[in-house]
Short mmCIF file of C-alpha atoms in Angstrom, two decimals:
data_model
loop_
_atom_site.label_atom_id
_atom_site.label_comp_id
_atom_site.label_asym_id
_atom_site.label_seq_id
_atom_site.Cartn_x
_atom_site.Cartn_y
_atom_site.Cartn_z
CA MET A 1 0.00 0.00 0.00
CA GLN A 2 1.09 3.58 -0.61
CA ILE A 3 1.44 5.97 2.33
CA THR A 4 2.01 9.72 1.91
CA VAL A 5 4.31 11.29 4.50
CA THR A 6 4.50 15.06 5.04
CA THR A 7 6.57 17.24 7.34
CA LEU A 8 5.88 20.66 8.83
CA SER A 9 8.49 22.07 6.46
CA ASP A 10 6.26 21.07 3.50
CA GLN A 11 8.43 18.10 2.49
CA ILE A 12 6.20 15.39 1.00
CA PHE A 13 7.09 11.90 -0.16
CA THR A 14 5.26 8.62 -0.82
CA LEU A 15 6.32 5.20 0.50
CA ASP A 16 5.21 1.82 -0.82
CA VAL A 17 5.02 -0.38 2.31
CA GLY A 18 3.27 -3.48 3.56
CA GLU A 19 0.53 -3.30 6.15
CA ASP A 20 2.51 -5.68 8.40
CA MET A 21 5.52 -3.38 8.55
CA GLU A 22 6.44 -2.38 12.10
CA LEU A 23 6.64 1.27 13.04
CA GLU A 24 10.42 1.19 13.66
CA ASN A 25 11.02 -0.13 10.12
CA PHE A 26 8.69 2.51 8.74
CA LYS A 27 10.73 5.18 10.56
CA ALA A 28 13.88 3.76 8.96
CA LEU A 29 12.37 4.30 5.51
CA CYS A 30 11.40 7.83 6.52
CA GLU A 31 14.98 8.46 7.66
CA PHE A 32 16.23 7.54 4.19
CA GLU A 33 13.75 9.95 2.53
CA SER A 34 13.88 12.89 4.96
CA GLY A 35 17.40 12.71 6.38
CA VAL A 36 16.08 12.85 9.96
CA PRO A 37 17.51 10.09 12.21
CA ALA A 38 14.95 7.39 12.94
CA THR A 39 15.52 7.79 16.70
CA GLU A 40 14.37 11.43 16.42
CA ILE A 41 11.30 10.79 14.29
CA ALA A 42 7.73 10.91 15.60
CA ILE A 43 4.88 9.74 13.36
CA LEU A 44 1.36 11.14 13.76
CA TRP A 45 -1.79 9.77 12.20
CA ASN A 46 -5.06 11.76 12.36
CA GLY A 47 -3.47 14.00 15.00
CA ARG A 48 -2.53 11.01 17.22
CA PRO A 49 1.14 10.14 17.82
CA LEU A 50 2.18 6.51 17.13
CA THR A 51 4.42 5.61 20.06
CA ASP A 52 4.88 1.81 20.04
CA ASN A 53 7.66 0.94 17.59
CA LYS A 54 6.79 -2.78 17.66
CA GLN A 55 3.20 -2.40 16.47
CA THR A 56 2.44 -2.72 12.78
CA LEU A 57 0.76 -0.15 10.59
CA LYS A 58 -2.27 -2.43 10.34
CA GLN A 59 -2.58 -2.58 14.14
CA TYR A 60 -2.60 1.21 14.23
CA GLY A 61 -5.36 1.27 11.61
CA VAL A 62 -3.27 2.89 8.88
CA LYS A 63 -4.60 2.09 5.40
CA GLY A 64 -3.39 2.68 1.88
CA GLY A 65 -3.77 6.30 0.76
CA ASP A 66 -3.54 7.70 4.30
CA VAL A 67 -1.36 10.70 5.09
CA LEU A 68 1.05 10.56 8.04
CA LEU A 69 2.82 13.53 9.62
CA LEU A 70 6.55 13.24 10.34
CA GLN A 71 7.82 15.43 13.18
CA HIS A 72 11.41 15.90 14.29
CA MET A 73 11.49 15.08 18.02
CA ARG A 74 13.30 17.21 20.56
CA GLY A 75 15.03 15.38 23.35
CA SER A 76 18.06 13.35 24.21
CA SER A 77 18.13 11.34 20.98
CA SER A 78 21.66 10.02 21.52
CA GLN A 79 20.72 8.57 24.90
CA LEU A 80 17.63 6.92 23.48
CA ALA A 81 19.47 5.54 20.48
CA GLY A 82 22.20 4.04 22.68
CA ASN A 83 19.79 2.24 24.98
CA PRO A 84 16.94 0.45 23.18
CA ALA A 85 15.39 -0.61 26.47
CA ILE A 86 15.02 3.00 27.55
CA GLN A 87 13.65 3.94 24.15
CA GLN A 88 11.09 1.13 24.36
CA SER A 89 9.99 2.03 27.88
CA THR A 90 9.68 5.74 27.20
CA SER A 91 7.53 5.12 24.16
CA ARG A 92 5.10 3.05 26.21
CA THR A 93 5.05 5.17 29.36
CA PRO A 94 2.17 7.66 29.85
CA ALA A 95 3.07 11.31 29.25
CA SER A 96 2.65 12.39 32.84
CA SER A 97 4.72 9.62 34.45
CA SER A 98 8.28 10.50 33.38
CA SER A 99 10.21 13.71 32.81
CA GLY A 100 12.58 11.96 30.39
CA ILE A 101 9.96 11.51 27.68
CA PRO A 102 11.06 13.10 24.38
CA VAL A 103 8.85 16.11 23.69
CA ILE A 104 7.52 16.82 20.21
CA ASP A 105 7.71 20.42 18.98
CA PHE A 106 4.35 21.56 17.64
CA GLY A 107 5.41 25.19 17.40
CA SER A 108 4.53 25.54 13.72
CA ILE A 109 0.96 24.22 14.07
CA GLN A 110 -1.53 27.04 14.57
CA ILE A 111 -4.96 27.03 16.10
CA PRO A 112 -7.44 28.73 13.69
CA GLY A 113 -7.61 32.49 14.22
CA ARG A 114 -4.31 32.70 16.09
CA GLY A 115 -0.94 34.02 15.11
CA THR A 116 2.37 32.30 15.83
CA PRO A 117 1.60 30.10 18.86
CA SER A 118 3.43 31.05 22.00
CA ARG A 119 2.25 27.99 23.87
CA SER A 120 4.71 25.62 22.21
CA SER A 121 7.78 26.90 24.04
CA SER A 122 6.09 26.80 27.45
CA ALA A 123 4.69 23.37 26.67
CA VAL A 124 8.17 22.06 25.84
CA ASN A 125 9.65 23.54 29.00
CA GLN A 126 6.97 21.93 31.13
CA GLY A 127 7.22 18.52 29.44
CA VAL A 128 3.71 18.71 27.95
CA THR A 129 3.07 16.19 25.20
CA PRO A 130 1.03 16.77 22.03
CA ALA A 131 -1.65 14.39 23.28
CA MET A 132 -2.15 16.61 26.32
CA MET A 133 -2.39 19.71 24.14
CA GLU A 134 -5.21 18.04 22.20
CA ASP A 135 -7.22 17.51 25.40
CA PRO A 136 -9.77 20.34 25.86
CA ALA A 137 -9.87 19.91 29.65
CA PHE A 138 -6.08 20.19 29.94
CA VAL A 139 -5.90 23.23 27.64
CA ARG A 140 -8.72 24.94 29.53
CA GLN A 141 -7.02 24.40 32.88
CA MET A 142 -3.68 25.59 31.49
CA LEU A 143 -5.24 28.81 30.19
CA LEU A 144 -7.06 29.51 33.44
CA SER A 145 -3.86 29.08 35.44
CA ASN A 146 -1.72 31.24 33.14
CA PRO A 147 -2.78 34.91 32.86
CA HIS A 148 -0.22 35.59 30.12
CA GLN A 149 -1.57 32.82 27.90
CA LEU A 150 -5.10 34.01 28.63
CA SER A 151 -4.29 37.54 27.48
CA LEU A 152 -2.75 36.19 24.27
CA LEU A 153 -5.82 34.06 23.71
CA LYS A 154 -8.13 37.09 23.97
CA GLU A 155 -6.01 38.89 21.40
CA ARG A 156 -5.43 36.08 18.89
CA ASN A 157 -8.39 33.73 19.30
CA PRO A 158 -11.45 35.70 20.48
CA PRO A 159 -14.00 32.87 19.89
CA LEU A 160 -12.10 30.47 22.16
CA ALA A 161 -11.51 33.26 24.70
CA ASP A 162 -15.25 34.01 24.78
CA ALA A 163 -16.00 30.32 25.27
CA LEU A 164 -13.52 30.22 28.15
CA ALA A 165 -14.99 33.38 29.70
CA SER A 166 -18.50 31.87 29.59
CA GLY A 167 -17.46 29.42 32.32
CA SER A 168 -19.18 26.53 30.57
CA VAL A 169 -17.01 23.46 29.99
CA GLU A 170 -19.38 22.22 27.27
CA ILE A 171 -19.15 25.46 25.27
CA PHE A 172 -15.35 25.52 25.55
CA ASN A 173 -15.08 21.87 24.45
CA LYS A 174 -17.37 22.49 21.50
CA VAL A 175 -15.42 25.54 20.25
CA PHE A 176 -12.05 23.86 20.88
CA LYS A 177 -13.00 20.69 18.99
CA ALA A 178 -14.47 22.72 16.13
CA GLN A 179 -11.20 24.61 15.79
CA GLN A 180 -9.26 21.34 15.98
CA GLU A 181 -11.33 19.91 13.15
CA GLU A 182 -10.85 23.10 11.14
CA ARG A 183 -7.08 22.82 11.64
CA PHE A 184 -7.05 19.17 10.51
CA GLN A 185 -9.17 20.05 7.48
CA ARG A 186 -6.79 22.84 6.57
CA ASP A 187 -3.78 20.52 6.90
CA ARG A 188 -5.44 17.91 4.70
CA GLU A 189 -6.32 20.57 2.14
CA ARG A 190 -2.73 21.81 2.17
CA ILE A 191 -1.46 18.30 1.52
CA ARG A 192 -4.02 17.78 -1.25
CA LEU A 193 -2.96 21.01 -2.94
CA ALA A 194 0.71 20.10 -2.64
CA THR A 195 0.09 16.83 -4.48
CA ALA A 196 -2.37 18.27 -6.99
CA ASP A 197 -1.76 18.71 -10.69
CA PRO A 198 0.44 21.81 -11.10
CA PHE A 199 -1.58 22.75 -14.19
CA ASP A 200 -4.90 22.70 -12.29
CA ALA A 201 -6.01 26.35 -12.31
CA GLU A 202 -8.39 25.90 -9.37
CA ALA A 203 -5.68 24.32 -7.22
CA GLN A 204 -3.26 27.11 -8.09
CA LYS A 205 -5.82 29.71 -7.06
CA LYS A 206 -6.22 28.05 -3.67
CA ILE A 207 -2.45 27.84 -3.23
CA ALA A 208 -2.13 31.53 -4.09
CA GLU A 209 -4.87 32.37 -1.57
CA GLU A 210 -3.10 30.29 1.09
CA ILE A 211 0.13 32.17 0.44
CA ARG A 212 -1.71 35.48 0.60
CA LEU A 213 -3.29 34.60 3.95
CA LYS A 214 0.10 33.60 5.34
CA ASN A 215 1.52 36.94 4.23
CA VAL A 216 -1.38 38.77 5.86
CA GLU A 217 -0.87 36.86 9.10
CA SER A 218 2.87 37.56 9.01
CA ASN A 219 2.20 41.25 8.36
CA MET A 220 -0.18 41.44 11.32
CA GLU A 221 2.29 39.70 13.63
CA THR A 222 5.02 42.13 12.56
CA ALA A 223 2.70 45.07 13.22
CA MET A 224 1.76 43.71 16.65
CA GLU A 225 5.45 43.37 17.54
CA PHE A 226 6.89 46.58 16.13
CA ALA A 227 3.87 48.92 15.95
CA PRO A 228 1.31 47.80 18.57
CA GLU A 229 -0.04 51.34 18.77
CA SER A 230 -1.60 50.87 15.32
CA PHE A 231 -4.22 48.58 16.89
CA GLY A 232 -5.45 51.25 19.30
CA GLN A 233 -8.28 53.70 18.73
CA VAL A 234 -7.43 57.28 17.80
CA VAL A 235 -9.11 60.12 19.67
CA MET A 236 -10.82 62.49 17.23
CA LEU A 237 -9.91 66.19 17.18
CA TYR A 238 -12.45 68.41 18.97
CA VAL A 239 -12.18 71.96 20.30
CA ASP A 240 -14.41 74.00 22.58
CA CYS A 241 -16.02 77.02 20.92
CA ARG A 242 -19.06 79.26 21.21
CA VAL A 243 -21.64 80.17 18.56
CA ASN A 244 -23.95 83.11 19.33
CA GLY A 245 -22.96 82.77 22.99
CA HIS A 246 -23.76 79.03 23.21
CA ALA A 247 -21.07 76.47 24.02
CA VAL A 248 -20.42 73.92 21.25
CA LYS A 249 -17.88 71.12 20.89
CA ALA A 250 -16.68 71.37 17.28
CA PHE A 251 -15.07 68.52 15.33
CA VAL A 252 -12.02 69.67 13.36
CA ASP A 253 -11.97 67.83 10.03
CA SER A 254 -9.51 68.95 7.36
CA GLY A 255 -10.96 66.31 5.02
CA ALA A 256 -14.40 67.96 4.93
CA GLN A 257 -14.99 70.48 2.18
CA MET A 258 -17.38 72.73 4.10
CA THR A 259 -18.26 73.67 7.67
CA ILE A 260 -21.54 72.11 8.77
CA MET A 261 -23.88 72.31 11.75
CA SER A 262 -26.74 70.11 12.81
CA GLN A 263 -30.28 71.46 12.84
CA ALA A 264 -30.57 70.75 16.57
CA CYS A 265 -27.42 72.76 17.28
CA ALA A 266 -28.58 75.62 15.03
CA GLU A 267 -31.88 75.76 16.94
CA ARG A 268 -30.02 75.71 20.24
CA CYS A 269 -27.79 78.58 19.07
CA ASN A 270 -30.83 80.54 17.75
CA ILE A 271 -29.51 80.93 14.19
CA MET A 272 -32.21 79.00 12.31
CA ARG A 273 -33.75 82.37 11.41
CA LEU A 274 -30.68 83.04 9.22
CA VAL A 275 -30.92 79.82 7.19
CA ASP A 276 -31.18 80.36 3.42
CA LYS A 277 -33.26 77.42 2.22
CA ARG A 278 -32.42 78.13 -1.43
CA TRP A 279 -29.15 76.30 -0.75
CA ALA A 280 -30.93 73.06 0.17
CA GLY A 281 -29.65 69.79 -1.30
CA ILE A 282 -28.07 66.45 -0.52
CA ALA A 283 -24.68 65.93 1.11
CA LYS A 284 -23.06 62.57 0.37
CA GLY A 285 -19.88 61.32 1.96
CA VAL A 286 -19.91 58.47 4.45
CA GLY A 287 -23.70 58.24 4.15
CA THR A 288 -26.18 60.80 2.91
CA GLN A 289 -27.63 63.83 4.69
CA LYS A 290 -30.28 66.33 3.72
CA ILE A 291 -29.02 69.93 3.62
CA ILE A 292 -31.72 72.27 4.91
CA GLY A 293 -29.95 75.42 3.85
CA ARG A 294 -27.01 77.69 4.56
CA VAL A 295 -26.11 80.37 7.07
CA HIS A 296 -23.95 82.71 5.02
CA LEU A 297 -22.12 84.46 7.87
CA CYS A 298 -21.82 83.84 11.59
CA GLN A 299 -19.12 84.25 14.20
CA ILE A 300 -17.39 81.40 16.02
CA GLN A 301 -15.56 82.16 19.23
CA ILE A 302 -12.50 79.92 19.74
CA GLY A 303 -10.62 81.01 22.83
CA PRO A 304 -10.38 84.83 22.79
CA ASP A 305 -10.83 85.06 18.99
CA PHE A 306 -14.06 85.68 17.07
CA LEU A 307 -13.80 84.11 13.60
CA GLN A 308 -16.21 84.54 10.72
CA SER A 309 -17.55 81.44 9.06
CA SER A 310 -20.52 80.08 7.10
CA PHE A 311 -22.50 76.94 7.93
CA SER A 312 -24.40 74.35 5.94
CA ILE A 313 -27.26 73.17 8.15
CA LEU A 314 -27.88 69.40 8.02
CA GLU A 315 -31.20 67.94 9.08
CA ASP A 316 -30.07 64.71 10.78
CA GLN A 317 -26.46 65.07 11.91
CA PRO A 318 -25.18 63.42 15.14
CA MET A 319 -22.33 65.89 15.77
CA ASP A 320 -23.16 69.49 16.60
CA MET A 321 -20.62 71.22 14.38
CA LEU A 322 -17.80 70.31 12.02
CA LEU A 323 -15.10 72.79 11.09
CA GLY A 324 -14.32 72.06 7.47
CA LEU A 325 -11.55 73.03 5.11
CA ASP A 326 -13.27 76.26 4.02
CA MET A 327 -13.04 77.73 7.52
CA LEU A 328 -9.60 76.25 8.26
CA LYS A 329 -8.05 77.70 5.09
CA ARG A 330 -9.75 81.07 5.50
CA HIS A 331 -8.12 81.56 8.92
CA GLN A 332 -4.87 79.72 8.02
CA CYS A 333 -5.34 77.13 10.75
CA CYS A 334 -2.64 74.57 11.51
CA LEU A 335 -3.23 71.19 13.16
CA ASP A 336 -0.16 70.70 15.35
CA LEU A 337 -0.39 67.02 16.30
CA LYS A 338 2.94 67.07 18.10
CA ARG A 339 1.63 69.55 20.66
CA ASN A 340 -1.99 68.39 20.18
CA VAL A 341 -3.22 71.93 19.54
CA LEU A 342 -5.06 73.94 16.88
CA VAL A 343 -3.09 77.03 15.82
CA ILE A 344 -5.10 79.84 14.20
CA GLY A 345 -2.69 81.47 11.78
CA THR A 346 -4.48 84.81 11.41
CA THR A 347 -4.33 85.49 15.16
CA SER A 348 -1.58 83.08 16.34
CA THR A 349 -3.97 81.76 18.98
CA VAL A 350 -3.30 78.22 20.27
CA THR A 351 -6.23 76.06 21.36
CA LYS A 352 -5.72 72.61 22.87
CA PHE A 353 -7.71 69.70 21.47
CA LEU A 354 -10.11 68.05 23.90
CA SER A 355 -9.05 64.92 25.76
CA GLU A 356 -11.02 61.70 25.36
CA GLY A 357 -12.98 62.27 28.58
CA ASP A 358 -14.20 65.67 27.34
CA LEU A 359 -15.49 64.46 23.97
CA PRO A 360 -19.23 64.48 23.26
CA GLU A 361 -21.05 61.19 23.83
CA HIS A 362 -21.45 60.27 20.17
CA ALA A 363 -17.69 60.67 19.59
CA ARG A 364 -16.85 58.16 22.34
CA LEU A 365 -19.14 55.43 21.05
CA ASN A 366 -18.45 53.16 18.09
CA LEU A 367 -21.61 54.02 16.25
CA HIS A 368 -22.07 52.24 12.92
CA ALA A 369 -23.41 54.22 10.04
CA SER A 370 -26.20 52.86 7.93
CA SER A 371 -25.28 50.47 5.18
CA THR A 372 -24.13 51.70 1.80
CA SER A 373 -27.13 50.24 0.05
CA GLU A 374 -29.53 52.14 2.32
CA ASP A 375 -27.57 55.35 1.77
CA ASP A 376 -27.74 54.92 -1.99
CA GLN A 377 -31.48 54.28 -1.81
CA ASP A 378 -32.01 57.42 0.28
CA LEU A 379 -29.93 59.44 -2.17
CA ALA A 380 -31.79 58.04 -5.16
CA GLN A 381 -35.17 58.83 -3.59
CA ALA A 382 -34.06 62.37 -2.77
CA LEU A 383 -32.74 62.87 -6.30
CA SER A 384 -35.94 61.49 -7.78
CA GLN A 385 -38.11 63.81 -5.72
CA SER A 386 -35.93 66.83 -6.47
CA ALA A 387 -35.87 66.03 -10.20
CA ALA A 388 -39.66 65.71 -10.26
CA GLU A 389 -40.06 69.08 -8.55
CA ALA A 390 -37.57 70.67 -10.94
CA ALA A 391 -39.36 69.19 -13.95
CA LYS A 392 -42.66 70.71 -12.84
CA GLN A 393 -41.10 74.15 -12.47
CA THR A 394 -38.90 74.25 -15.56
CA GLY A 395 -41.06 72.20 -17.91
CA GLU A 396 -40.17 69.19 -19.99
CA GLY A 397 -37.10 69.06 -22.21
CA THR A 398 -34.42 70.53 -19.99
CA SER A 399 -30.99 69.64 -21.29
CA SER A 400 -28.29 67.82 -19.36
CA ASP A 401 -26.32 71.03 -18.86
CA THR A 402 -29.27 73.25 -17.80
CA HIS A 403 -30.25 73.39 -14.13
CA GLY A 404 -33.84 73.74 -12.95
CA ALA A 405 -34.89 76.57 -10.68
CA SER A 406 -34.80 74.36 -7.59
CA GLY A 407 -31.73 72.46 -8.70
CA SER A 408 -29.44 75.34 -9.65
CA ARG A 409 -28.29 75.98 -6.12
CA SER A 410 -28.54 72.47 -4.68
CA GLY A 411 -26.44 70.93 -7.46
CA ILE A 412 -29.20 68.57 -8.69
CA LEU A 413 -30.05 68.22 -12.39
CA ALA A 414 -33.47 67.72 -13.96
CA PHE A 415 -33.70 65.33 -16.91
CA SER A 416 -36.11 64.86 -19.75
CA GLU A 417 -38.89 62.43 -18.93
CA SER A 418 -38.54 60.83 -22.35
CA VAL A 419 -34.86 59.99 -21.64
CA VAL A 420 -35.74 58.57 -18.22
CA SER A 421 -38.55 56.46 -19.69
CA ALA A 422 -36.30 55.13 -22.47
CA LEU A 423 -33.74 53.94 -19.92
CA MET A 424 -36.41 52.48 -17.64
CA ALA A 425 -37.67 50.44 -20.61
CA ASN A 426 -34.51 48.32 -20.26
CA GLY A 427 -35.74 47.00 -16.90
CA PHE A 428 -34.08 49.46 -14.53
CA SER A 429 -35.78 51.29 -11.67
CA ARG A 430 -36.44 55.02 -11.85
CA GLN A 431 -34.16 55.71 -8.89
CA ALA A 432 -31.25 53.88 -10.52
CA VAL A 433 -31.79 55.67 -13.84
CA LEU A 434 -31.86 59.10 -12.21
CA GLU A 435 -28.75 58.35 -10.21
CA GLU A 436 -26.73 57.26 -13.25
CA LEU A 437 -27.99 60.23 -15.30
CA ARG A 438 -26.81 62.55 -12.54
CA ILE A 439 -23.36 60.94 -12.50
CA ALA A 440 -23.14 61.04 -16.32
CA ARG A 441 -24.30 64.70 -16.38
CA GLY A 442 -27.29 63.78 -18.51
CA ASN A 443 -25.44 61.61 -21.05
CA SER A 444 -27.94 58.80 -21.67
CA ASP A 445 -25.42 56.51 -23.38
CA GLN A 446 -23.01 56.64 -20.47
CA ALA A 447 -25.84 56.14 -18.00
CA LEU A 448 -27.11 53.10 -19.91
CA ALA A 449 -23.64 51.55 -20.00
CA ALA A 450 -23.23 52.09 -16.25
CA LEU A 451 -26.63 50.55 -15.53
CA PHE A 452 -25.80 47.43 -17.53
CA ALA A 453 -22.37 47.16 -15.89
CA LYS A 454 -23.85 47.31 -12.37
CA SER A 455 -26.50 44.74 -13.25
CA PHE A 456 -23.87 42.04 -13.83
CA HIS A 457 -22.96 40.04 -10.73
CA MET A 458 -20.18 37.55 -10.17
CA PRO A 459 -21.54 33.99 -9.75
#
């Protein structure tokens, strides 16, 4: 029968052996193929080490076509090789009964979801055998008694850490065994890919994906070692200011094009009476927001300085105020991250950014924005409604470069109903048609091509 042997260094070879061959003779064949001395070889089958050298492969249950794992043992190999009686007794003795048992290094085997295992070195130092590391009860007790290992587990294997924190032995055993099975499946898949036809495109794709995942894991481990601060949360930049005498915590965002304020904050500051609703529209960035209008001029007090600025008032905005690039450039502001201050260039005033404890509530919570699909639907509905209103006011037949009366200031175009109907005849919704026409600036051919392109999905 043919037996495939693999090592943790990705060396694979096939041996043609009889089922009555004893394990020690099988190790001798492996020594010839791998170059590892037979006295330092451990053979594993289905995750279980084969320890009795006098038993045959048939007695162990090994059949033709099976895959065995060859592992280089760590221990006093010269002593074992020189005394067969000691070698025989140590192979038959239970793991916990003797400190002279050769220990197998499983440092390169990873539990799913973890990085480079740190448990292998401690396991070797304590004389822990692989069979013990496969026992859920032993692993659970080891983690509970070792705070360092427990902290690593929370970082590298959250599902198993959650199962351990639940206090339920059944839940921990279930998660642990599931991850064991996943590891064995991944090892078998790796062996299958290594022996697959090199011209099999599907196998090559899986090998490339396996290499990519290893690179990603290596990159993350390097980042955790040399740049652990990259995994922490960054405190956003806020400053205290006053608008019309009312205290406001303003978010400083140099990536925003304009300065905005929420409707609730504008009402609190009593400036809603100054809102010019002719500048209404839709703001789209990370999500969509309805712009109620614009306050053309208002003063912001930052420290002792009174600075002039304009605001776009948003209907449903969680933060009170956002200082955008228009205001920052107008007053030549500088974000000094070394000193953690905002420097106003026109007055040379220095204002310290707020600490994490002083941030508004919404800035300290990990709030998730609505999904992209919902945002696009909201935008499409708003565009559809605005286009319909513009069509009623300007009449039918407006060109792609001519703005309607309601759309000239909000940046929304009105399109000919005949063009919209012609595109809808291809099976697309009105919202999708209007959205693509807006992006294509009224070019129906470009809009049609974009609609067809987005309608194709990968199988």
